[in-house]
mmCIF file with all atom_site columns, C-alpha atoms in Angstrom:
data_model
loop_
_atom_site.group_PDB
_atom_site.id
_atom_site.type_symbol
_atom_site.label_atom_id
_atom_site.label_alt_id
_atom_site.label_comp_id
_atom_site.label_asym_id
_atom_site.label_entity_id
_atom_site.label_seq_id
_atom_site.pdbx_PDB_ins_code
_atom_site.Cartn_x
_atom_site.Cartn_y
_atom_site.Cartn_z
_atom_site.occupancy
_atom_site.B_iso_or_equiv
_atom_site.pdbx_formal_charge
_atom_site.auth_seq_id
_atom_site.auth_comp_id
_atom_site.auth_asym_id
_atom_site.auth_atom_id
_atom_site.pdbx_PDB_model_num
ATOM 1   C CA . MET Z 1 1   ? 17.386  15.161  0.794   1.00 0.00 ? 16  MET Z CA 1
ATOM 2   C CA . GLU Z 1 2   ? 14.238  14.515  2.374   1.00 0.00 ? 17  GLU Z CA 1
ATOM 3   C CA . ILE Z 1 3   ? 10.711  13.972  0.124   1.00 0.00 ? 18  ILE Z CA 1
ATOM 4   C CA . ASP Z 1 4   ? 7.961   14.862  1.883   1.00 0.00 ? 19  ASP Z CA 1
ATOM 5   C CA . LEU Z 1 5   ? 4.967   13.259  1.323   1.00 0.00 ? 20  LEU Z CA 1
ATOM 6   C CA . PRO Z 1 6   ? 1.533   12.624  2.761   1.00 0.00 ? 21  PRO Z CA 1
ATOM 7   C CA . GLU Z 1 7   ? 1.165   9.600   5.484   1.00 0.00 ? 22  GLU Z CA 1
ATOM 8   C CA . ASP Z 1 8   ? 1.141   6.054   3.460   1.00 0.00 ? 23  ASP Z CA 1
ATOM 9   C CA . TRP Z 1 9   ? 2.753   7.435   0.423   1.00 0.00 ? 24  TRP Z CA 1
ATOM 10  C CA . ARG Z 1 10  ? 6.310   5.893   -0.597  1.00 0.00 ? 25  ARG Z CA 1
ATOM 11  C CA . LEU Z 1 11  ? 8.902   6.905   -3.219  1.00 0.00 ? 26  LEU Z CA 1
ATOM 12  C CA . ALA Z 1 12  ? 9.813   4.444   -5.848  1.00 0.00 ? 27  ALA Z CA 1
ATOM 13  C CA . HIS Z 1 13  ? 11.254  4.319   -9.237  1.00 0.00 ? 28  HIS Z CA 1
ATOM 14  C CA . PRO Z 1 14  ? 13.774  7.153   -9.170  1.00 0.00 ? 29  PRO Z CA 1
ATOM 15  C CA . ALA Z 1 15  ? 14.881  8.285   -12.783 1.00 0.00 ? 30  ALA Z CA 1
ATOM 16  C CA . PRO Z 1 16  ? 17.516  11.010  -13.535 1.00 0.00 ? 31  PRO Z CA 1
ATOM 17  C CA . VAL Z 1 17  ? 17.092  12.680  -15.957 1.00 0.00 ? 32  VAL Z CA 1
ATOM 18  C CA . HIS Z 1 18  ? 20.622  13.212  -18.075 1.00 0.00 ? 33  HIS Z CA 1
ATOM 19  C CA . GLY Z 1 19  ? 21.863  16.293  -17.925 1.00 0.00 ? 34  GLY Z CA 1
ATOM 20  C CA . THR Z 1 20  ? 20.026  18.155  -15.724 1.00 0.00 ? 35  THR Z CA 1
ATOM 21  C CA . SER Z 1 21  ? 19.621  18.088  -12.024 1.00 0.00 ? 36  SER Z CA 1
ATOM 22  C CA . LEU Z 1 22  ? 16.392  16.953  -12.115 1.00 0.00 ? 37  LEU Z CA 1
ATOM 23  C CA . VAL Z 1 23  ? 14.968  13.026  -11.181 1.00 0.00 ? 38  VAL Z CA 1
ATOM 24  C CA . LEU Z 1 24  ? 11.823  11.883  -11.751 1.00 0.00 ? 39  LEU Z CA 1
ATOM 25  C CA . PHE Z 1 25  ? 10.261  9.535   -9.570  1.00 0.00 ? 40  PHE Z CA 1
ATOM 26  C CA . SER Z 1 26  ? 6.851   7.981   -8.177  1.00 0.00 ? 41  SER Z CA 1
ATOM 27  C CA . ALA Z 1 27  ? 4.866   8.816   -5.589  1.00 0.00 ? 42  ALA Z CA 1
ATOM 28  C CA . LEU Z 1 28  ? 2.624   6.019   -4.842  1.00 0.00 ? 43  LEU Z CA 1
ATOM 29  C CA . ASP Z 1 29  ? -0.553  6.143   -1.596  1.00 0.00 ? 44  ASP Z CA 1
ATOM 30  C CA . PHE Z 1 30  ? -0.581  2.905   -0.173  1.00 0.00 ? 45  PHE Z CA 1
ATOM 31  C CA . SER Z 1 31  ? -3.523  3.043   1.730   1.00 0.00 ? 46  SER Z CA 1
ATOM 32  C CA . GLU Z 1 32  ? -6.874  0.854   0.800   1.00 0.00 ? 47  GLU Z CA 1
ATOM 33  C CA . GLN Z 1 33  ? -6.975  2.888   -2.969  1.00 0.00 ? 48  GLN Z CA 1
ATOM 34  C CA . PHE Z 1 34  ? -3.399  2.325   -4.410  1.00 0.00 ? 49  PHE Z CA 1
ATOM 35  C CA . VAL Z 1 35  ? -2.573  4.941   -6.852  1.00 0.00 ? 50  VAL Z CA 1
ATOM 36  C CA . GLY Z 1 36  ? 0.082   7.085   -7.950  1.00 0.00 ? 51  GLY Z CA 1
ATOM 37  C CA . GLU Z 1 37  ? 1.786   10.181  -9.462  1.00 0.00 ? 52  GLU Z CA 1
ATOM 38  C CA . VAL Z 1 38  ? 4.819   11.128  -11.183 1.00 0.00 ? 53  VAL Z CA 1
ATOM 39  C CA . ARG Z 1 39  ? 6.787   13.992  -9.776  1.00 0.00 ? 54  ARG Z CA 1
ATOM 40  C CA . ALA Z 1 40  ? 10.012  15.607  -10.165 1.00 0.00 ? 55  ALA Z CA 1
ATOM 41  C CA . VAL Z 1 41  ? 12.714  16.582  -7.555  1.00 0.00 ? 56  VAL Z CA 1
ATOM 42  C CA . ASP Z 1 42  ? 15.845  19.597  -8.258  1.00 0.00 ? 57  ASP Z CA 1
ATOM 43  C CA . LEU Z 1 43  ? 18.767  18.254  -6.579  1.00 0.00 ? 58  LEU Z CA 1
ATOM 44  C CA . GLU Z 1 44  ? 20.772  21.387  -6.582  1.00 0.00 ? 59  GLU Z CA 1
ATOM 45  C CA . SER Z 1 45  ? 17.327  23.402  -5.350  1.00 0.00 ? 60  SER Z CA 1
ATOM 46  C CA . GLY Z 1 46  ? 15.717  20.980  -3.698  1.00 0.00 ? 61  GLY Z CA 1
ATOM 47  C CA . GLU Z 1 47  ? 12.272  22.123  -5.106  1.00 0.00 ? 62  GLU Z CA 1
ATOM 48  C CA . GLN Z 1 48  ? 9.955   19.469  -6.208  1.00 0.00 ? 63  GLN Z CA 1
ATOM 49  C CA . TRP Z 1 49  ? 6.624   19.140  -8.052  1.00 0.00 ? 64  TRP Z CA 1
ATOM 50  C CA . LEU Z 1 50  ? 4.152   17.341  -9.710  1.00 0.00 ? 65  LEU Z CA 1
ATOM 51  C CA . VAL Z 1 51  ? 4.576   16.059  -13.155 1.00 0.00 ? 66  VAL Z CA 1
ATOM 52  C CA . VAL Z 1 52  ? 1.701   13.688  -14.199 1.00 0.00 ? 67  VAL Z CA 1
ATOM 53  C CA . GLU Z 1 53  ? -1.041  12.266  -11.951 1.00 0.00 ? 68  GLU Z CA 1
ATOM 54  C CA . ASP Z 1 54  ? -2.388  8.661   -11.821 1.00 0.00 ? 69  ASP Z CA 1
ATOM 55  C CA . ALA Z 1 55  ? 1.312   7.595   -13.187 1.00 0.00 ? 70  ALA Z CA 1
ATOM 56  C CA . MET Z 1 56  ? 4.037   5.260   -12.354 1.00 0.00 ? 71  MET Z CA 1
ATOM 57  C CA . ASP Z 1 57  ? 7.216   3.937   -12.990 1.00 0.00 ? 72  ASP Z CA 1
ATOM 58  C CA . PRO Z 1 58  ? 8.605   7.017   -14.961 1.00 0.00 ? 73  PRO Z CA 1
ATOM 59  C CA . GLU Z 1 59  ? 11.316  6.924   -17.549 1.00 0.00 ? 74  GLU Z CA 1
ATOM 60  C CA . PHE Z 1 60  ? 13.053  10.098  -19.173 1.00 0.00 ? 75  PHE Z CA 1
ATOM 61  C CA . VAL Z 1 61  ? 13.800  9.216   -23.055 1.00 0.00 ? 76  VAL Z CA 1
ATOM 62  C CA . GLU Z 1 62  ? 16.600  10.680  -24.684 1.00 0.00 ? 77  GLU Z CA 1
ATOM 63  C CA . GLY Z 1 63  ? 15.156  13.928  -27.197 1.00 0.00 ? 78  GLY Z CA 1
ATOM 64  C CA . GLY Z 1 64  ? 12.540  15.016  -24.953 1.00 0.00 ? 79  GLY Z CA 1
ATOM 65  C CA . TYR Z 1 65  ? 9.982   12.489  -23.812 1.00 0.00 ? 80  TYR Z CA 1
ATOM 66  C CA . LEU Z 1 66  ? 8.589   11.082  -20.669 1.00 0.00 ? 81  LEU Z CA 1
ATOM 67  C CA . VAL Z 1 67  ? 7.480   7.720   -20.593 1.00 0.00 ? 82  VAL Z CA 1
ATOM 68  C CA . PHE Z 1 68  ? 5.415   5.919   -17.602 1.00 0.00 ? 83  PHE Z CA 1
ATOM 69  C CA . MET Z 1 69  ? 2.631   3.457   -16.385 1.00 0.00 ? 84  MET Z CA 1
ATOM 70  C CA . ARG Z 1 70  ? -0.738  3.326   -15.997 1.00 0.00 ? 85  ARG Z CA 1
ATOM 71  C CA . SER Z 1 71  ? -3.099  1.055   -15.271 1.00 0.00 ? 86  SER Z CA 1
ATOM 72  C CA . GLY Z 1 72  ? -0.980  -1.734  -17.630 1.00 0.00 ? 87  GLY Z CA 1
ATOM 73  C CA . THR Z 1 73  ? -0.378  0.853   -20.318 1.00 0.00 ? 88  THR Z CA 1
ATOM 74  C CA . LEU Z 1 74  ? 3.029   2.208   -20.970 1.00 0.00 ? 89  LEU Z CA 1
ATOM 75  C CA . MET Z 1 75  ? 2.053   6.268   -21.473 1.00 0.00 ? 90  MET Z CA 1
ATOM 76  C CA . GLY Z 1 76  ? 4.343   8.738   -23.569 1.00 0.00 ? 91  GLY Z CA 1
ATOM 77  C CA . VAL Z 1 77  ? 4.335   12.459  -23.411 1.00 0.00 ? 92  VAL Z CA 1
ATOM 78  C CA . GLY Z 1 78  ? 6.832   15.447  -24.901 1.00 0.00 ? 93  GLY Z CA 1
ATOM 79  C CA . PHE Z 1 79  ? 9.087   16.620  -21.788 1.00 0.00 ? 94  PHE Z CA 1
ATOM 80  C CA . ASP Z 1 80  ? 10.839  19.729  -21.180 1.00 0.00 ? 95  ASP Z CA 1
ATOM 81  C CA . PRO Z 1 81  ? 14.060  18.481  -19.422 1.00 0.00 ? 96  PRO Z CA 1
ATOM 82  C CA . ARG Z 1 82  ? 15.279  21.766  -18.609 1.00 0.00 ? 97  ARG Z CA 1
ATOM 83  C CA . ARG Z 1 83  ? 11.871  22.613  -17.080 1.00 0.00 ? 98  ARG Z CA 1
ATOM 84  C CA . GLY Z 1 84  ? 10.792  19.606  -15.687 1.00 0.00 ? 99  GLY Z CA 1
ATOM 85  C CA . ARG Z 1 85  ? 7.115   19.735  -17.029 1.00 0.00 ? 100 ARG Z CA 1
ATOM 86  C CA . MET Z 1 86  ? 5.350   17.571  -19.635 1.00 0.00 ? 101 MET Z CA 1
ATOM 87  C CA . LEU Z 1 87  ? 4.652   18.990  -23.117 1.00 0.00 ? 102 LEU Z CA 1
ATOM 88  C CA . GLY Z 1 88  ? 1.248   18.017  -24.624 1.00 0.00 ? 103 GLY Z CA 1
ATOM 89  C CA . THR Z 1 89  ? -1.179  15.817  -23.066 1.00 0.00 ? 104 THR Z CA 1
ATOM 90  C CA . PRO Z 1 90  ? -0.158  11.803  -22.493 1.00 0.00 ? 105 PRO Z CA 1
ATOM 91  C CA . VAL Z 1 91  ? -0.877  8.990   -25.073 1.00 0.00 ? 106 VAL Z CA 1
ATOM 92  C CA . ALA Z 1 92  ? -0.985  5.365   -25.039 1.00 0.00 ? 107 ALA Z CA 1
ATOM 93  C CA . ALA Z 1 93  ? 2.361   3.917   -26.507 1.00 0.00 ? 108 ALA Z CA 1
ATOM 94  C CA . VAL Z 1 94  ? 1.622   0.299   -25.333 1.00 0.00 ? 109 VAL Z CA 1
ATOM 95  C CA . ASP Z 1 95  ? -1.352  -1.350  -24.465 1.00 0.00 ? 110 ASP Z CA 1
ATOM 96  C CA . SER Z 1 96  ? -0.952  -4.638  -21.693 1.00 0.00 ? 111 SER Z CA 1
ATOM 97  C CA . VAL Z 1 97  ? 2.565   -3.819  -20.494 1.00 0.00 ? 112 VAL Z CA 1
ATOM 98  C CA . MET Z 1 98  ? 2.935   -6.369  -16.834 1.00 0.00 ? 113 MET Z CA 1
ATOM 99  C CA . HIS Z 1 99  ? 2.304   -3.841  -14.196 1.00 0.00 ? 114 HIS Z CA 1
ATOM 100 C CA . SER Z 1 100 ? 2.327   -4.759  -10.661 1.00 0.00 ? 115 SER Z CA 1
ATOM 101 C CA . ILE Z 1 101 ? -1.379  -3.264  -9.538  1.00 0.00 ? 116 ILE Z CA 1
ATOM 102 C CA . ARG Z 1 102 ? -4.152  -4.284  -7.780  1.00 0.00 ? 117 ARG Z CA 1
ATOM 103 C CA . MET Z 1 103 ? -2.459  -7.851  -7.007  1.00 0.00 ? 118 MET Z CA 1
ATOM 104 C CA . PRO Z 1 104 ? -4.332  -10.271 -4.565  1.00 0.00 ? 119 PRO Z CA 1
ATOM 105 C CA . ASN Z 1 105 ? -1.149  -10.271 -2.049  1.00 0.00 ? 120 ASN Z CA 1
ATOM 106 C CA . THR Z 1 106 ? -1.164  -6.238  -1.586  1.00 0.00 ? 121 THR Z CA 1
ATOM 107 C CA . GLY Z 1 107 ? 2.298   -6.458  -0.869  1.00 0.00 ? 122 GLY Z CA 1
ATOM 108 C CA . GLY Z 1 108 ? 3.406   -7.392  -4.213  1.00 0.00 ? 123 GLY Z CA 1
ATOM 109 C CA . ASP Z 1 109 ? 1.406   -3.700  -5.595  1.00 0.00 ? 124 ASP Z CA 1
ATOM 110 C CA . THR Z 1 110 ? 4.664   -2.003  -6.049  1.00 0.00 ? 125 THR Z CA 1
ATOM 111 C CA . GLY Z 1 111 ? 3.176   0.165   -9.326  1.00 0.00 ? 126 GLY Z CA 1
ATOM 112 C CA . THR Z 1 112 ? 6.477   -1.339  -11.714 1.00 0.00 ? 127 THR Z CA 1
ATOM 113 C CA . GLY Z 1 113 ? 5.969   -1.754  -14.898 1.00 0.00 ? 128 GLY Z CA 1
ATOM 114 C CA . GLN Z 1 114 ? 7.999   -4.361  -16.399 1.00 0.00 ? 129 GLN Z CA 1
ATOM 115 C CA . TYR Z 1 115 ? 9.788   -1.881  -19.562 1.00 0.00 ? 130 TYR Z CA 1
ATOM 116 C CA . ALA Z 1 116 ? 13.033  -1.467  -20.143 1.00 0.00 ? 131 ALA Z CA 1
ATOM 117 C CA . LEU Z 1 117 ? 14.063  1.518   -22.816 1.00 0.00 ? 132 LEU Z CA 1
ATOM 118 C CA . SER Z 1 118 ? 17.677  1.595   -24.130 1.00 0.00 ? 133 SER Z CA 1
ATOM 119 C CA . ARG Z 1 119 ? 19.277  5.364   -25.167 1.00 0.00 ? 134 ARG Z CA 1
ATOM 120 C CA . THR Z 1 120 ? 18.716  4.465   -28.871 1.00 0.00 ? 135 THR Z CA 1
ATOM 121 C CA . VAL Z 1 121 ? 14.708  3.723   -27.710 1.00 0.00 ? 136 VAL Z CA 1
ATOM 122 C CA . ASN Z 1 122 ? 14.803  0.368   -28.280 1.00 0.00 ? 137 ASN Z CA 1
ATOM 123 C CA . LEU Z 1 123 ? 11.851  -1.211  -26.011 1.00 0.00 ? 138 LEU Z CA 1
ATOM 124 C CA . VAL Z 1 124 ? 11.310  -4.693  -24.206 1.00 0.00 ? 139 VAL Z CA 1
ATOM 125 C CA . TYR Z 1 125 ? 8.313   -5.671  -22.125 1.00 0.00 ? 140 TYR Z CA 1
ATOM 126 C CA . ALA Z 1 126 ? 6.461   -7.927  -21.168 1.00 0.00 ? 141 ALA Z CA 1
ATOM 127 C CA . ALA Z 1 127 ? 3.043   -8.411  -21.696 1.00 0.00 ? 142 ALA Z CA 1
ATOM 128 C CA . GLY Z 1 128 ? 0.295   -8.834  -19.583 1.00 0.00 ? 143 GLY Z CA 1
ATOM 129 C CA . GLY Z 1 129 ? -0.916  -5.719  -18.081 1.00 0.00 ? 144 GLY Z CA 1
ATOM 130 C CA . ALA Z 1 130 ? -2.141  -4.997  -14.878 1.00 0.00 ? 145 ALA Z CA 1
ATOM 131 C CA . TYR Z 1 131 ? -3.230  -8.178  -12.072 1.00 0.00 ? 146 TYR Z CA 1
ATOM 132 C CA . PRO Z 1 132 ? -6.832  -8.841  -13.552 1.00 0.00 ? 147 PRO Z CA 1
ATOM 133 C CA . LEU Z 1 133 ? -10.372 -9.141  -11.617 1.00 0.00 ? 148 LEU Z CA 1
ATOM 134 C CA . ARG Z 1 134 ? -10.844 -12.928 -11.963 1.00 0.00 ? 149 ARG Z CA 1
ATOM 135 C CA . SER Z 1 135 ? -14.425 -14.317 -11.800 1.00 0.00 ? 150 SER Z CA 1
ATOM 136 C CA . ARG Z 1 136 ? -15.045 -16.545 -8.938  1.00 0.00 ? 151 ARG Z CA 1
ATOM 137 C CA . ASN Z 1 137 ? -17.845 -19.009 -8.265  1.00 0.00 ? 152 ASN Z CA 1
ATOM 138 C CA . ILE Z 1 138 ? -18.298 -19.703 -4.241  1.00 0.00 ? 153 ILE Z CA 1
ATOM 139 C CA . ILE Z 1 139 ? -17.875 -23.641 -3.837  1.00 0.00 ? 154 ILE Z CA 1
ATOM 140 C CA . ARG Z 1 140 ? -18.816 -25.561 -1.135  1.00 0.00 ? 155 ARG Z CA 1
ATOM 141 C CA . ARG Z 1 141 ? -18.229 -28.830 0.499   1.00 0.00 ? 156 ARG Z CA 1
ATOM 142 C CA . ALA Z 1 142 ? -20.496 -30.753 2.851   1.00 0.00 ? 157 ALA Z CA 1
ATOM 143 C CA . PRO Z 1 143 ? -19.665 -32.942 5.346   1.00 0.00 ? 158 PRO Z CA 1
ATOM 144 C CA . ASP Z 1 144 ? -20.559 -35.776 3.148   1.00 0.00 ? 159 ASP Z CA 1
ATOM 145 C CA . GLY Z 1 145 ? -18.252 -34.754 0.376   1.00 0.00 ? 160 GLY Z CA 1
ATOM 146 C CA . VAL Z 1 146 ? -20.296 -33.770 -2.032  1.00 0.00 ? 161 VAL Z CA 1
ATOM 147 C CA . ILE Z 1 147 ? -19.257 -31.222 -3.754  1.00 0.00 ? 162 ILE Z CA 1
ATOM 148 C CA . ASP Z 1 148 ? -21.391 -28.126 -5.204  1.00 0.00 ? 163 ASP Z CA 1
ATOM 149 C CA . THR Z 1 149 ? -21.354 -24.489 -6.469  1.00 0.00 ? 164 THR Z CA 1
ATOM 150 C CA . LEU Z 1 150 ? -23.863 -22.288 -4.359  1.00 0.00 ? 165 LEU Z CA 1
ATOM 151 C CA . ASP Z 1 151 ? -26.590 -19.832 -5.779  1.00 0.00 ? 166 ASP Z CA 1
ATOM 152 C CA . VAL Z 1 152 ? -23.891 -16.789 -5.911  1.00 0.00 ? 167 VAL Z CA 1
ATOM 153 C CA . GLU Z 1 153 ? -23.433 -14.767 -8.670  1.00 0.00 ? 168 GLU Z CA 1
ATOM 154 C CA . ALA Z 1 154 ? -19.765 -15.497 -10.001 1.00 0.00 ? 169 ALA Z CA 1
ATOM 155 C CA . GLY Z 1 155 ? -17.597 -12.309 -9.440  1.00 0.00 ? 170 GLY Z CA 1
ATOM 156 C CA . PRO Z 1 156 ? -13.975 -11.079 -8.043  1.00 0.00 ? 171 PRO Z CA 1
ATOM 157 C CA . TRP Z 1 157 ? -14.643 -12.462 -4.426  1.00 0.00 ? 172 TRP Z CA 1
ATOM 158 C CA . THR Z 1 158 ? -11.597 -12.439 -2.230  1.00 0.00 ? 173 THR Z CA 1
ATOM 159 C CA . ASP Z 1 159 ? -13.046 -13.417 1.211   1.00 0.00 ? 174 ASP Z CA 1
ATOM 160 C CA . VAL Z 1 160 ? -15.594 -15.962 2.578   1.00 0.00 ? 175 VAL Z CA 1
ATOM 161 C CA . GLY Z 1 161 ? -16.808 -16.289 6.325   1.00 0.00 ? 176 GLY Z CA 1
ATOM 162 C CA . VAL Z 1 162 ? -19.883 -18.483 7.650   1.00 0.00 ? 177 VAL Z CA 1
ATOM 163 C CA . ASP Z 1 163 ? -22.071 -18.137 10.701  1.00 0.00 ? 178 ASP Z CA 1
ATOM 164 C CA . ARG Z 1 164 ? -21.146 -21.189 13.249  1.00 0.00 ? 179 ARG Z CA 1
ATOM 165 C CA . ARG Z 1 165 ? -24.770 -22.169 12.713  1.00 0.00 ? 180 ARG Z CA 1
ATOM 166 C CA . GLY Z 1 166 ? -23.607 -22.459 8.532   1.00 0.00 ? 181 GLY Z CA 1
ATOM 167 C CA . GLY Z 1 167 ? -26.637 -20.915 7.684   1.00 0.00 ? 182 GLY Z CA 1
ATOM 168 C CA . ARG Z 1 168 ? -25.077 -17.483 6.148   1.00 0.00 ? 183 ARG Z CA 1
ATOM 169 C CA . LEU Z 1 169 ? -21.803 -16.308 4.291   1.00 0.00 ? 184 LEU Z CA 1
ATOM 170 C CA . ALA Z 1 170 ? -20.393 -12.832 4.345   1.00 0.00 ? 185 ALA Z CA 1
ATOM 171 C CA . LEU Z 1 171 ? -18.429 -12.350 1.081   1.00 0.00 ? 186 LEU Z CA 1
ATOM 172 C CA . VAL Z 1 172 ? -15.989 -9.982  0.268   1.00 0.00 ? 187 VAL Z CA 1
ATOM 173 C CA . ARG Z 1 173 ? -15.148 -8.647  -3.485  1.00 0.00 ? 188 ARG Z CA 1
ATOM 174 C CA . GLY Z 1 174 ? -13.197 -6.165  -5.269  1.00 0.00 ? 189 GLY Z CA 1
ATOM 175 C CA . SER Z 1 175 ? -9.580  -5.213  -4.999  1.00 0.00 ? 190 SER Z CA 1
ATOM 176 C CA . ARG Z 1 176 ? -7.368  -2.400  -3.656  1.00 0.00 ? 191 ARG Z CA 1
ATOM 177 C CA . ALA Z 1 177 ? -8.232  -0.456  -6.932  1.00 0.00 ? 192 ALA Z CA 1
ATOM 178 C CA . THR Z 1 178 ? -11.692 -0.484  -7.277  1.00 0.00 ? 193 THR Z CA 1
ATOM 179 C CA . GLY Z 1 179 ? -12.371 -0.559  -3.571  1.00 0.00 ? 194 GLY Z CA 1
ATOM 180 C CA . TRP Z 1 180 ? -13.838 -3.335  -1.380  1.00 0.00 ? 195 TRP Z CA 1
ATOM 181 C CA . GLU Z 1 181 ? -17.912 -4.349  -1.064  1.00 0.00 ? 196 GLU Z CA 1
ATOM 182 C CA . LEU Z 1 182 ? -19.343 -6.688  1.529   1.00 0.00 ? 197 LEU Z CA 1
ATOM 183 C CA . PHE Z 1 183 ? -22.409 -8.752  1.177   1.00 0.00 ? 198 PHE Z CA 1
ATOM 184 C CA . LEU Z 1 184 ? -24.608 -11.195 2.940   1.00 0.00 ? 199 LEU Z CA 1
ATOM 185 C CA . HIS Z 1 185 ? -25.898 -14.451 1.494   1.00 0.00 ? 200 HIS Z CA 1
ATOM 186 C CA . ASP Z 1 186 ? -28.672 -16.418 2.919   1.00 0.00 ? 201 ASP Z CA 1
ATOM 187 C CA . LEU Z 1 187 ? -27.919 -19.816 2.176   1.00 0.00 ? 202 LEU Z CA 1
ATOM 188 C CA . GLU Z 1 188 ? -31.436 -21.318 2.762   1.00 0.00 ? 203 GLU Z CA 1
ATOM 189 C CA . ARG Z 1 189 ? -33.255 -18.988 0.784   1.00 0.00 ? 204 ARG Z CA 1
ATOM 190 C CA . GLY Z 1 190 ? -30.514 -18.323 -1.704  1.00 0.00 ? 205 GLY Z CA 1
ATOM 191 C CA . ILE Z 1 191 ? -30.442 -14.316 -1.281  1.00 0.00 ? 206 ILE Z CA 1
ATOM 192 C CA . THR Z 1 192 ? -27.380 -12.232 -1.612  1.00 0.00 ? 207 THR Z CA 1
ATOM 193 C CA . GLN Z 1 193 ? -27.672 -8.855  0.377   1.00 0.00 ? 208 GLN Z CA 1
ATOM 194 C CA . PRO Z 1 194 ? -25.089 -5.550  -0.452  1.00 0.00 ? 209 PRO Z CA 1
ATOM 195 C CA . LEU Z 1 195 ? -24.165 -4.554  2.951   1.00 0.00 ? 210 LEU Z CA 1
ATOM 196 C CA . GLY Z 1 196 ? -22.008 -1.561  1.376   1.00 0.00 ? 211 GLY Z CA 1
ATOM 197 C CA . ASN Z 1 197 ? -18.353 -0.518  0.799   1.00 0.00 ? 212 ASN Z CA 1
ATOM 198 C CA . ALA Z 1 198 ? -16.062 -1.543  3.288   1.00 0.00 ? 213 ALA Z CA 1
ATOM 199 C CA . GLU Z 1 199 ? -12.281 -1.215  4.065   1.00 0.00 ? 214 GLU Z CA 1
ATOM 200 C CA . ILE Z 1 200 ? -10.784 -4.859  3.888   1.00 0.00 ? 215 ILE Z CA 1
ATOM 201 C CA . SER Z 1 201 ? -9.419  -5.166  7.453   1.00 0.00 ? 216 SER Z CA 1
ATOM 202 C CA . GLY Z 1 202 ? -13.441 -4.381  8.754   1.00 0.00 ? 217 GLY Z CA 1
ATOM 203 C CA . ALA Z 1 203 ? -14.591 -6.680  5.724   1.00 0.00 ? 218 ALA Z CA 1
ATOM 204 C CA . ARG Z 1 204 ? -12.219 -9.569  6.957   1.00 0.00 ? 219 ARG Z CA 1
ATOM 205 C CA . ALA Z 1 205 ? -13.155 -8.893  10.473  1.00 0.00 ? 220 ALA Z CA 1
ATOM 206 C CA . TYR Z 1 206 ? -16.781 -9.546  9.756   1.00 0.00 ? 221 TYR Z CA 1
ATOM 207 C CA . CYS Z 1 207 ? -16.157 -12.817 7.891   1.00 0.00 ? 222 CYS Z CA 1
ATOM 208 C CA . CYS Z 1 208 ? -14.475 -13.574 11.038  1.00 0.00 ? 223 CYS Z CA 1
ATOM 209 C CA . LEU Z 1 209 ? -16.990 -13.113 13.465  1.00 0.00 ? 224 LEU Z CA 1
ATOM 210 C CA . LEU Z 1 210 ? -19.488 -14.789 11.204  1.00 0.00 ? 225 LEU Z CA 1
ATOM 211 C CA . TYR Z 1 211 ? -17.189 -17.474 11.530  1.00 0.00 ? 226 TYR Z CA 1
ATOM 212 C CA . THR Z 1 212 ? -16.378 -17.873 15.251  1.00 0.00 ? 227 THR Z CA 1
#
């Protein structure tokens, strides 16, 4: 059976709804903004539909519940297995469950939550939440070996480029989930100027352009 999704979207985490012909799955957007939603497909009719937005890695729990991951939190909601629809509004079940999103290497963004449920509803999980945006300082090592911290506000910096004369820096901060921001820092004046939002590929190219 073929599942139609927009370009850059991928399927993951198939989860059968026992006793029915339904399968739940994650539909993940692998473009710059990594988001996901839980969908359902009826293997007999081929019909598919949206179950819940901002959701990944679903699991059907015997007794009529759906659990799924949302930004490092395990969520739960009532679920009608015959209709494949939620019953009510999702609520947080367990905070800070390890969740593979916002990774420094975007190839690690799988949307998978590190949890497992038994048929008797025993839950095990790895604590940790989503990958944190770590605050970093910009460090310079001079030709004479002296190392100092530049007068740049600490933040989730991911890429740095320096021009050939060594007077300016191009800085990129952010994540796939929050978006990317590009800055230009003047080393002589100690001024950091925002250049606006950018796709990470364009921002990295700008860093490389300054560097060369």
